Amino acid sequence: MNACPYCSAPLSRAPKRRTTCPLCGKPILVRKGRLCTDEEGRAVEWCSRLRIDEAEFQQTRERLSAQFGKVASCGDTVWRLMHKVLEAAPAWHGRKMIYFQMARFLWEEKRDCLEVRRQSVRMELAGWKAASDMGLLDLKRVRLRVITSRAASCPECRRLDGHLFTYEEAESGMPLPVAACTHEKAEDQPRGWCRCDYGLTFL
C-alpha cells in the first residue's frame, strides 16, 4: 500500500511526481520510484550528484546514528559523506568543486555558506599557486579578472565586474565570493548565492 512518508496515511494511488499528503499537508517527493520526505528527496539528489550509492548512504547514516545516540538526519549524513569525498580528492580543482557543492548544500539548507564558499575560491587560488611553483604560470604577469553574470548579477556583484586583482590581493582580501551578494536571497536565508568567479588575464 502506498503511504505518506511522514504520517503513514494511505494514498489512493501512487503519485508519479511531487504531491501533497491529503492528511498532513506535507510535500511528498518521488525519487527512484519511491515516496520520500522533502529531506529524503534532497538527500537522494545530493548523493546522485556526488555519485554515492544508496548502500553507502545507509551505512553512513547507521554509523552516525550510533555515534549520536539517535537517528541521524539525512542532512547530517550527506554532510558527512561530502567530507569523505573531500578527503579523497587529491587535485586542487577537485577540492574546489567539492567545497562549491558543500557551500551550495548549506545555502539550500538556509545556513550561512560564506566561509565554505570562500574555501572553494581558496582551492582555485592554491591551484594557480601550485602551477606557479612548478614554473607553469608566472603570477607576476597575471591578473585575476572578476567574471559576473552581468545584468543577471546583483548590484553588489556588478560593481566588481571586470575588476582586476593581483594574486596577493585576491588571496588576502578575498573579494570573491561577494559577502553582500543578494542573488537568490530569500528572507529566511542568511545571504545570497554569489556566482562570480575569476578568469586569468595575462599582461
PDB file of N, CA and C in Angstrom, residues 6-66:
ATOM      1  N   TYR A   6       5.510  10.729   5.835  1.00  0.00           N
ATOM      2  CA  TYR A   6       5.510  11.490   7.091  1.00  0.00           C
ATOM      3  C   TYR A   6       4.569  10.871   8.128  1.00  0.00           C
ATOM      4  N   CYS A   7       3.289  10.769   7.753  1.00  0.00           N
ATOM      5  CA  CYS A   7       2.262  10.363   8.722  1.00  0.00           C
ATOM      6  C   CYS A   7       1.731   8.956   8.480  1.00  0.00           C
ATOM      7  N   SER A   8       2.222   8.291   7.413  1.00  0.00           N
ATOM      8  CA  SER A   8       1.815   6.923   7.058  1.00  0.00           C
ATOM      9  C   SER A   8       0.362   6.808   6.617  1.00  0.00           C
ATOM     10  N   ALA A   9      -0.265   7.933   6.314  1.00  0.00           N
ATOM     11  CA  ALA A   9      -1.642   7.891   5.818  1.00  0.00           C
ATOM     12  C   ALA A   9      -1.666   7.194   4.458  1.00  0.00           C
ATOM     13  N   PRO A  10      -2.594   6.257   4.236  1.00  0.00           N
ATOM     14  CA  PRO A  10      -2.665   5.565   2.937  1.00  0.00           C
ATOM     15  C   PRO A  10      -3.056   6.526   1.821  1.00  0.00           C
ATOM     16  N   LEU A  11      -2.446   6.327   0.659  1.00  0.00           N
ATOM     17  CA  LEU A  11      -2.739   7.150  -0.509  1.00  0.00           C
ATOM     18  C   LEU A  11      -3.551   6.327  -1.493  1.00  0.00           C
ATOM     19  N   SER A  12      -4.512   6.950  -2.127  1.00  0.00           N
ATOM     20  CA  SER A  12      -5.414   6.228  -3.025  1.00  0.00           C
ATOM     21  C   SER A  12      -4.693   5.689  -4.257  1.00  0.00           C
ATOM     22  N   ARG A  13      -3.633   6.383  -4.666  1.00  0.00           N
ATOM     23  CA  ARG A  13      -2.851   5.924  -5.814  1.00  0.00           C
ATOM     24  C   ARG A  13      -1.398   6.354  -5.632  1.00  0.00           C
ATOM     25  N   ALA A  14      -0.511   5.673  -6.313  1.00  0.00           N
ATOM     26  CA  ALA A  14       0.909   6.008  -6.200  1.00  0.00           C
ATOM     27  C   ALA A  14       1.211   7.252  -7.033  1.00  0.00           C
ATOM     28  N   PRO A  15       1.676   8.336  -6.403  1.00  0.00           N
ATOM     29  CA  PRO A  15       1.996   9.549  -7.173  1.00  0.00           C
ATOM     30  C   PRO A  15       3.225   9.327  -8.046  1.00  0.00           C
ATOM     31  N   LYS A  16       3.229   9.949  -9.196  1.00  0.00           N
ATOM     32  CA  LYS A  16       4.363   9.827 -10.108  1.00  0.00           C
ATOM     33  C   LYS A  16       5.256  11.057 -10.085  1.00  0.00           C
ATOM     34  N   ARG A  17       4.783  12.099  -9.414  1.00  0.00           N
ATOM     35  CA  ARG A  17       5.579  13.318  -9.271  1.00  0.00           C
ATOM     36  C   ARG A  17       5.253  13.961  -7.929  1.00  0.00           C
ATOM     37  N   ARG A  18       5.926  15.049  -7.610  1.00  0.00           N
ATOM     38  CA  ARG A  18       5.738  15.725  -6.334  1.00  0.00           C
ATOM     39  C   ARG A  18       4.257  16.001  -6.085  1.00  0.00           C
ATOM     40  N   THR A  19       3.826  15.689  -4.872  1.00  0.00           N
ATOM     41  CA  THR A  19       2.434  15.927  -4.499  1.00  0.00           C
ATOM     42  C   THR A  19       2.369  16.318  -3.024  1.00  0.00           C
ATOM     43  N   THR A  20       1.174  16.454  -2.507  1.00  0.00           N
ATOM     44  CA  THR A  20       0.981  16.831  -1.106  1.00  0.00           C
ATOM     45  C   THR A  20       0.102  15.798  -0.428  1.00  0.00           C
ATOM     46  N   CYS A  21       0.466  15.418   0.782  1.00  0.00           N
ATOM     47  CA  CYS A  21      -0.343  14.459   1.526  1.00  0.00           C
ATOM     48  C   CYS A  21      -1.702  15.080   1.851  1.00  0.00           C
ATOM     49  N   PRO A  22      -2.797  14.406   1.529  1.00  0.00           N
ATOM     50  CA  PRO A  22      -4.123  14.962   1.809  1.00  0.00           C
ATOM     51  C   PRO A  22      -4.437  15.049   3.310  1.00  0.00           C
ATOM     52  N   LEU A  23      -3.679  14.323   4.136  1.00  0.00           N
ATOM     53  CA  LEU A  23      -3.948  14.337   5.576  1.00  0.00           C
ATOM     54  C   LEU A  23      -3.074  15.342   6.317  1.00  0.00           C
ATOM     55  N   CYS A  24      -1.740  15.215   6.171  1.00  0.00           N
ATOM     56  CA  CYS A  24      -0.850  16.106   6.936  1.00  0.00           C
ATOM     57  C   CYS A  24      -0.433  17.348   6.153  1.00  0.00           C
ATOM     58  N   GLY A  25      -0.666  17.342   4.826  1.00  0.00           N
ATOM     59  CA  GLY A  25      -0.365  18.524   4.019  1.00  0.00           C
ATOM     60  C   GLY A  25       1.099  18.728   3.683  1.00  0.00           C
ATOM     61  N   LYS A  26       1.957  17.751   4.000  1.00  0.00           N
ATOM     62  CA  LYS A  26       3.383  17.908   3.737  1.00  0.00           C
ATOM     63  C   LYS A  26       3.724  17.422   2.330  1.00  0.00           C
ATOM     64  N   PRO A  27       4.805  17.971   1.754  1.00  0.00           N
ATOM     65  CA  PRO A  27       5.174  17.606   0.376  1.00  0.00           C
ATOM     66  C   PRO A  27       5.744  16.194   0.301  1.00  0.00           C
ATOM     67  N   ILE A  28       5.293  15.435  -0.675  1.00  0.00           N
ATOM     68  CA  ILE A  28       5.801  14.079  -0.927  1.00  0.00           C
ATOM     69  C   ILE A  28       6.551  14.108  -2.246  1.00  0.00           C
ATOM     70  N   LEU A  29       7.802  13.671  -2.214  1.00  0.00           N
ATOM     71  CA  LEU A  29       8.620  13.628  -3.417  1.00  0.00           C
ATOM     72  C   LEU A  29       8.734  12.194  -3.913  1.00  0.00           C
ATOM     73  N   VAL A  30       8.894  12.045  -5.218  1.00  0.00           N
ATOM     74  CA  VAL A  30       9.090  10.721  -5.814  1.00  0.00           C
ATOM     75  C   VAL A  30      10.508  10.668  -6.348  1.00  0.00           C
ATOM     76  N   ARG A  31      11.327   9.795  -5.757  1.00  0.00           N
ATOM     77  CA  ARG A  31      12.718   9.659  -6.174  1.00  0.00           C
ATOM     78  C   ARG A  31      13.040   8.180  -6.374  1.00  0.00           C
ATOM     79  N   LYS A  32      13.502   7.846  -7.562  1.00  0.00           N
ATOM     80  CA  LYS A  32      13.867   6.472  -7.898  1.00  0.00           C
ATOM     81  C   LYS A  32      12.730   5.491  -7.602  1.00  0.00           C
ATOM     82  N   GLY A  33      11.514   5.906  -7.898  1.00  0.00           N
ATOM     83  CA  GLY A  33      10.356   5.034  -7.770  1.00  0.00           C
ATOM     84  C   GLY A  33       9.794   4.885  -6.372  1.00  0.00           C
ATOM     85  N   ARG A  34      10.329   5.614  -5.381  1.00  0.00           N
ATOM     86  CA  ARG A  34       9.773   5.508  -4.031  1.00  0.00           C
ATOM     87  C   ARG A  34       9.389   6.872  -3.500  1.00  0.00           C
ATOM     88  N   LEU A  35       8.485   6.855  -2.518  1.00  0.00           N
ATOM     89  CA  LEU A  35       8.000   8.096  -1.933  1.00  0.00           C
ATOM     90  C   LEU A  35       8.953   8.566  -0.842  1.00  0.00           C
ATOM     91  N   CYS A  36       9.283   9.843  -0.856  1.00  0.00           N
ATOM     92  CA  CYS A  36      10.267  10.398   0.080  1.00  0.00           C
ATOM     93  C   CYS A  36       9.738  11.667   0.732  1.00  0.00           C
ATOM     94  N   THR A  37      10.263  11.936   1.914  1.00  0.00           N
ATOM     95  CA  THR A  37      10.029  13.239   2.526  1.00  0.00           C
ATOM     96  C   THR A  37      10.868  14.254   1.759  1.00  0.00           C
ATOM     97  N   ASP A  38      10.639  15.521   2.032  1.00  0.00           N
ATOM     98  CA  ASP A  38      11.413  16.573   1.371  1.00  0.00           C
ATOM     99  C   ASP A  38      12.902  16.391   1.674  1.00  0.00           C
ATOM    100  N   GLU A  39      13.241  16.101   2.931  1.00  0.00           N
ATOM    101  CA  GLU A  39      14.634  15.906   3.332  1.00  0.00           C
ATOM    102  C   GLU A  39      15.238  14.689   2.651  1.00  0.00           C
ATOM    103  N   GLU A  40      14.494  13.594   2.597  1.00  0.00           N
ATOM    104  CA  GLU A  40      14.987  12.382   1.945  1.00  0.00           C
ATOM    105  C   GLU A  40      15.201  12.614   0.452  1.00  0.00           C
ATOM    106  N   GLY A  41      14.281  13.350  -0.154  1.00  0.00           N
ATOM    107  CA  GLY A  41      14.398  13.635  -1.578  1.00  0.00           C
ATOM    108  C   GLY A  41      15.641  14.439  -1.896  1.00  0.00           C
ATOM    109  N   ARG A  42      15.938  15.447  -1.063  1.00  0.00           N
ATOM    110  CA  ARG A  42      17.144  16.241  -1.273  1.00  0.00           C
ATOM    111  C   ARG A  42      18.390  15.375  -1.092  1.00  0.00           C
ATOM    112  N   ALA A  43      18.345  14.457  -0.125  1.00  0.00           N
ATOM    113  CA  ALA A  43      19.491  13.568   0.104  1.00  0.00           C
ATOM    114  C   ALA A  43      19.741  12.688  -1.111  1.00  0.00           C
ATOM    115  N   VAL A  44      18.684  12.161  -1.711  1.00  0.00           N
ATOM    116  CA  VAL A  44      18.823  11.321  -2.910  1.00  0.00           C
ATOM    117  C   VAL A  44      19.470  12.130  -4.036  1.00  0.00           C
ATOM    118  N   GLU A  45      19.026  13.383  -4.204  1.00  0.00           N
ATOM    119  CA  GLU A  45      19.565  14.235  -5.258  1.00  0.00           C
ATOM    120  C   GLU A  45      21.045  14.520  -5.041  1.00  0.00           C
ATOM    121  N   TRP A  46      21.405  14.811  -3.788  1.00  0.00           N
ATOM    122  CA  TRP A  46      22.803  15.121  -3.492  1.00  0.00           C
ATOM    123  C   TRP A  46      23.691  13.896  -3.659  1.00  0.00           C
ATOM    124  N   CYS A  47      23.219  12.748  -3.240  1.00  0.00           N
ATOM    125  CA  CYS A  47      24.002  11.520  -3.415  1.00  0.00           C
ATOM    126  C   CYS A  47      24.219  11.234  -4.899  1.00  0.00           C
ATOM    127  N   SER A  48      23.232  11.543  -5.710  1.00  0.00           N
ATOM    128  CA  SER A  48      23.367  11.353  -7.151  1.00  0.00           C
ATOM    129  C   SER A  48      24.444  12.280  -7.707  1.00  0.00           C
ATOM    130  N   ARG A  49      24.445  13.539  -7.247  1.00  0.00           N
ATOM    131  CA  ARG A  49      25.459  14.488  -7.704  1.00  0.00           C
ATOM    132  C   ARG A  49      26.858  14.050  -7.300  1.00  0.00           C
ATOM    133  N   LEU A  50      26.972  13.488  -6.110  1.00  0.00           N
ATOM    134  CA  LEU A  50      28.269  13.071  -5.581  1.00  0.00           C
ATOM    135  C   LEU A  50      28.651  11.650  -5.987  1.00  0.00           C
ATOM    136  N   ARG A  51      27.772  10.986  -6.742  1.00  0.00           N
ATOM    137  CA  ARG A  51      27.986   9.607  -7.185  1.00  0.00           C
ATOM    138  C   ARG A  51      28.151   8.659  -5.991  1.00  0.00           C
ATOM    139  N   ILE A  52      27.282   8.823  -5.026  1.00  0.00           N
ATOM    140  CA  ILE A  52      27.263   7.970  -3.835  1.00  0.00           C
ATOM    141  C   ILE A  52      26.023   7.083  -3.918  1.00  0.00           C
ATOM    142  N   ASP A  53      26.206   5.786  -3.780  1.00  0.00           N
ATOM    143  CA  ASP A  53      25.057   4.893  -3.899  1.00  0.00           C
ATOM    144  C   ASP A  53      24.282   4.823  -2.580  1.00  0.00           C
ATOM    145  N   GLU A  54      23.081   4.268  -2.669  1.00  0.00           N
ATOM    146  CA  GLU A  54      22.183   4.229  -1.512  1.00  0.00           C
ATOM    147  C   GLU A  54      22.761   3.397  -0.374  1.00  0.00           C
ATOM    148  N   ALA A  55      23.481   2.321  -0.709  1.00  0.00           N
ATOM    149  CA  ALA A  55      24.051   1.462   0.339  1.00  0.00           C
ATOM    150  C   ALA A  55      25.056   2.233   1.187  1.00  0.00           C
ATOM    151  N   GLU A  56      25.904   3.039   0.533  1.00  0.00           N
ATOM    152  CA  GLU A  56      26.883   3.828   1.287  1.00  0.00           C
ATOM    153  C   GLU A  56      26.190   4.879   2.141  1.00  0.00           C
ATOM    154  N   PHE A  57      25.124   5.474   1.596  1.00  0.00           N
ATOM    155  CA  PHE A  57      24.364   6.455   2.370  1.00  0.00           C
ATOM    156  C   PHE A  57      23.777   5.812   3.623  1.00  0.00           C
ATOM    157  N   GLN A  58      23.165   4.654   3.470  1.00  0.00           N
ATOM    158  CA  GLN A  58      22.533   3.992   4.606  1.00  0.00           C
ATOM    159  C   GLN A  58      23.566   3.559   5.642  1.00  0.00           C
ATOM    160  N   GLN A  59      24.720   3.055   5.184  1.00  0.00           N
ATOM    161  CA  GLN A  59      25.763   2.647   6.115  1.00  0.00           C
ATOM    162  C   GLN A  59      26.297   3.840   6.906  1.00  0.00           C
ATOM    163  N   THR A  60      26.490   4.940   6.226  1.00  0.00           N
ATOM    164  CA  THR A  60      26.979   6.147   6.897  1.00  0.00           C
ATOM    165  C   THR A  60      25.946   6.670   7.886  1.00  0.00           C
ATOM    166  N   ARG A  61      24.676   6.605   7.506  1.00  0.00           N
ATOM    167  CA  ARG A  61      23.621   7.078   8.406  1.00  0.00           C
ATOM    168  C   ARG A  61      23.549   6.211   9.662  1.00  0.00           C
ATOM    169  N   GLU A  62      23.722   4.902   9.496  1.00  0.00           N
ATOM    170  CA  GLU A  62      23.700   3.999  10.644  1.00  0.00           C
ATOM    171  C   GLU A  62      24.866   4.278  11.592  1.00  0.00           C
ATOM    172  N   ARG A  63      26.055   4.528  11.022  1.00  0.00           N
ATOM    173  CA  ARG A  63      27.213   4.832  11.865  1.00  0.00           C
ATOM    174  C   ARG A  63      27.025   6.147  12.610  1.00  0.00           C
ATOM    175  N   LEU A  64      26.476   7.134  11.924  1.00  0.00           N
ATOM    176  CA  LEU A  64      26.218   8.426  12.570  1.00  0.00           C
ATOM    177  C   LEU A  64      25.167   8.287  13.668  1.00  0.00           C
ATOM    178  N   SER A  65      24.138   7.516  13.388  1.00  0.00           N
ATOM    179  CA  SER A  65      23.077   7.322  14.377  1.00  0.00           C
ATOM    180  C   SER A  65      23.638   6.684  15.641  1.00  0.00           C
ATOM    181  N   ALA A  66      24.532   5.715  15.481  1.00  0.00           N
ATOM    182  CA  ALA A  66      25.161   5.076  16.640  1.00  0.00           C
ATOM    183  C   ALA A  66      26.021   6.084  17.398  1.00  0.00           C
TER     184      ALA A  66
END
